[in-house]
C-alpha positions as CSV (number, residue, x, y, z in Angstrom):
1,M,-235.5,-30.2,-91.1
2,R,-233.5,-28.3,-93.7
3,K,-230.6,-26.0,-93.0
4,W,-228.9,-23.3,-95.2
5,T,-225.7,-21.4,-94.6
6,A,-224.1,-18.4,-96.4
7,K,-222.6,-20.7,-99.2
8,D,-226.2,-21.8,-100.2
9,Y,-227.6,-18.3,-100.8
10,R,-227.7,-16.6,-104.2
11,T,-227.7,-12.9,-105.1
12,M,-229.7,-11.4,-108.0
13,P,-231.1,-8.1,-109.3
14,W,-234.3,-6.7,-107.8
15,K,-237.4,-7.2,-109.8
16,N,-237.5,-3.5,-110.6
17,G,-233.7,-3.3,-111.3
18,G,-233.1,-0.8,-108.5
19,G,-230.7,-2.9,-106.5
20,S,-229.9,-6.5,-105.6
21,T,-231.3,-9.2,-103.2
22,T,-229.8,-12.3,-101.7
23,E,-232.2,-15.2,-101.7
24,L,-231.9,-17.3,-98.6
25,A,-234.6,-19.8,-99.4
26,I,-237.6,-20.2,-101.7
27,F,-240.4,-22.7,-101.6
28,P,-240.9,-25.0,-103.4
29,E,-237.1,-25.2,-104.0
30,G,-236.2,-24.0,-107.5
31,A,-239.4,-22.0,-108.0
32,E,-239.3,-18.9,-110.2
33,M,-240.3,-15.5,-108.9
34,E,-243.7,-15.8,-110.5
35,H,-244.5,-19.2,-108.9
36,F,-243.1,-19.3,-105.4
37,V,-245.2,-20.1,-102.4
38,W,-242.8,-18.2,-100.1
39,R,-239.5,-16.6,-100.4
40,L,-237.1,-15.3,-97.7
41,S,-234.3,-12.8,-98.7
42,T,-232.1,-10.0,-97.6
43,A,-231.4,-6.8,-99.5
44,T,-228.9,-4.1,-99.3
45,V,-230.5,-0.7,-99.9
46,A,-228.0,2.0,-100.7
47,Q,-230.3,4.6,-102.3
48,D,-233.9,5.9,-102.1
49,G,-236.3,4.2,-104.5
50,P,-239.6,2.4,-105.1
51,F,-240.4,-1.1,-104.0
52,S,-241.1,-3.8,-106.6
53,H,-244.7,-4.6,-107.2
54,F,-245.8,-8.2,-106.3
55,A,-249.5,-9.1,-107.0
56,Q,-251.2,-11.4,-104.5
57,I,-248.2,-11.4,-102.1
58,D,-248.0,-10.5,-98.4
59,R,-244.7,-9.2,-97.2
60,S,-242.9,-8.6,-93.8
61,L,-239.8,-6.4,-93.6
62,A,-237.3,-6.0,-90.8
63,I,-234.1,-3.9,-90.6
64,L,-231.0,-5.9,-89.9
65,T,-228.3,-3.2,-90.1
66,G,-228.2,0.5,-90.7
67,A,-230.2,3.4,-89.4
68,G,-233.4,2.4,-91.1
69,L,-236.0,3.3,-93.8
70,V,-239.0,5.5,-94.1
71,L,-241.7,3.8,-96.2
72,K,-244.1,6.2,-98.0
73,T,-247.3,4.8,-99.5
74,D,-249.3,6.6,-102.2
75,A,-252.9,7.8,-101.7
76,G,-254.3,4.9,-103.6
77,S,-253.2,2.3,-101.1
78,T,-254.9,1.2,-97.9
79,A,-251.7,0.9,-95.9
80,E,-250.3,3.5,-93.6
81,K,-249.1,6.5,-95.5
82,M,-245.7,6.7,-93.8
83,V,-243.9,4.1,-91.6
84,T,-240.4,4.5,-90.1
85,L,-238.5,1.2,-89.7
86,T,-235.4,0.8,-87.6
87,Q,-233.5,-2.1,-86.1
88,E,-235.6,-1.6,-82.9
89,S,-238.9,-1.8,-84.9
90,L,-241.1,-4.8,-85.1
91,P,-241.3,-6.3,-88.6
92,H,-243.6,-4.3,-90.8
93,R,-246.3,-6.2,-92.7
94,F,-247.7,-4.9,-96.0
95,S,-249.2,-5.9,-99.3
96,G,-247.1,-6.5,-102.4
97,E,-249.5,-4.4,-104.4
98,D,-248.9,-1.3,-102.4
99,N,-247.0,1.5,-104.1
100,I,-244.2,2.2,-101.7
101,F,-241.3,4.5,-102.0
102,A,-238.4,3.9,-99.5
103,E,-236.2,6.6,-98.2
104,L,-233.0,5.9,-96.2
105,L,-232.8,7.5,-92.8
106,D,-229.0,7.8,-92.7
107,G,-227.0,5.6,-95.1
108,T,-227.2,2.1,-96.4
109,V,-229.3,-0.6,-94.7
110,V,-229.7,-4.3,-95.0
111,D,-233.2,-5.7,-94.6
112,L,-234.9,-9.1,-94.1
113,N,-237.9,-9.7,-96.3
114,L,-240.4,-12.6,-96.2
115,M,-243.0,-12.9,-99.0
116,T,-245.9,-15.4,-99.0
117,R,-248.5,-16.0,-101.7
118,R,-251.8,-14.9,-100.2
119,D,-254.1,-17.5,-101.7
120,V,-251.8,-20.4,-100.4
121,C,-250.5,-19.4,-97.0
122,Q,-250.2,-16.8,-94.3
123,H,-247.1,-15.8,-92.2
124,F,-246.1,-14.2,-89.0
125,M,-242.5,-12.9,-88.4
126,Q,-241.2,-12.1,-84.9
127,P,-237.7,-11.2,-83.5
128,L,-236.1,-13.3,-80.7
129,S,-233.3,-12.1,-78.5
130,A,-230.8,-14.0,-76.2
131,G,-232.2,-16.6,-73.8
132,E,-234.3,-19.7,-73.9
133,H,-237.5,-19.8,-76.0
134,L,-240.1,-22.5,-76.3
135,I,-242.0,-22.1,-79.5
136,N,-245.4,-23.8,-79.7
137,A,-246.9,-23.1,-83.1
138,E,-250.0,-25.2,-83.2
139,E,-251.3,-23.4,-86.3
140,A,-248.1,-23.6,-88.4
141,Q,-247.0,-26.2,-90.9
142,Q,-243.6,-24.7,-91.4
143,I,-241.2,-22.5,-89.3
144,L,-238.2,-20.6,-90.6
145,I,-235.5,-19.6,-88.1
146,F,-232.9,-17.1,-89.2
147,C,-229.9,-16.3,-87.0
148,E,-229.0,-12.7,-87.7
149,K,-226.1,-12.5,-85.2
150,G,-224.6,-14.6,-82.5
151,R,-225.2,-18.3,-82.0
152,A,-228.1,-20.4,-81.0
153,Q,-229.0,-24.1,-80.6
154,L,-232.1,-25.9,-81.4
155,I,-233.2,-29.1,-79.7
156,K,-231.6,-32.2,-81.4
157,Q,-228.3,-30.4,-81.2
158,T,-228.7,-28.3,-84.3
159,Q,-226.3,-25.3,-84.1
160,L,-227.0,-22.0,-85.7
161,E,-224.3,-19.4,-86.5
162,A,-224.8,-15.9,-87.7
163,G,-226.4,-16.0,-91.2
164,D,-227.7,-19.6,-90.9
165,L,-231.3,-20.5,-91.7
166,V,-233.3,-23.6,-90.8
167,L,-236.8,-24.8,-91.9
168,L,-238.8,-27.0,-89.5
169,E,-242.0,-28.8,-90.7
170,E,-244.8,-30.4,-88.9
171,E,-244.4,-34.2,-88.7
172,H,-248.1,-35.0,-89.1
173,E,-251.0,-33.1,-90.5
174,A,-252.5,-30.6,-88.0
175,S,-249.8,-31.5,-85.4
176,G,-248.2,-28.1,-85.4
177,I,-244.6,-27.5,-84.5
178,R,-242.8,-27.2,-81.2
179,C,-239.2,-26.3,-80.8
180,H,-236.8,-25.1,-78.1
181,I,-234.2,-22.4,-78.9
182,E,-231.3,-21.4,-76.7
183,A,-229.8,-18.2,-78.0
184,E,-226.4,-17.1,-76.6
185,E,-225.8,-13.6,-75.1
186,G,-225.8,-11.0,-77.8
187,S,-227.6,-13.2,-80.3
188,F,-230.6,-12.1,-82.4
189,L,-232.9,-14.2,-84.5
190,Y,-236.1,-14.0,-86.5
191,I,-238.7,-16.7,-86.4
192,M,-241.3,-17.0,-89.2
193,R,-244.4,-19.1,-88.9
194,I,-246.1,-20.2,-92.1
195,S,-249.7,-21.6,-92.1
196,F,-251.1,-23.1,-95.2
197,L,-254.7,-22.6,-96.2
198,N,-254.7,-26.1,-97.7
199,H,-252.3,-28.5,-96.0
200,H,-252.0,-30.5,-99.3
201,E,-250.1,-27.5,-100.8
202,Q,-247.5,-27.7,-98.0
203,H,-247.0,-31.5,-98.2
204,G,-246.7,-31.4,-102.0
205,G,-244.2,-28.6,-101.8
206,A,-242.3,-30.3,-99.0
207,H,-241.8,-33.3,-101.3
208,A,-240.2,-31.0,-103.9
209,L,-237.6,-30.0,-101.3
210,G,-236.3,-33.6,-101.4
């Protein structure tokens, strides 16, 4: 298991220069933007503008704070032409190749963004509210758990505070991952399952994490 807190994150300009993003974790650790397998980040969006283009990347986006975004896709894309995302919305999945213009609903928002390389792995992002949750991810080789607000505890006494992130990995090939999460009242988390098309990619990358 690997855990990150706010002091571990780094902030950098968007790929298209239109804002900034805070990188929570990247895999393998230390990978450049052109070579990551997956990357989890948050971004503060203070003005309307286009999304950066990422070839061969699948993305999921969730709104953490603020009223929300309207995502408008051009006619040349296969995605929905207009999607409204708010804090109550489920994470929105789309392709990094889509030409998307984002418009703020009512002021600045902060979003959570997971990107995975399509020819290496697949991902699924879901929100979790307060209560007890038993996660049984038989198909996943890695699970990311991000505590957006409140507090939660994982089995083995791992505590999560607001802003903390943990990475869980399967102990043996094809064993999947099981974990128990107890989230306190008022807490909100996101869990992200990552399944590798070739398990060797995951184990080689895991070694790079040290």
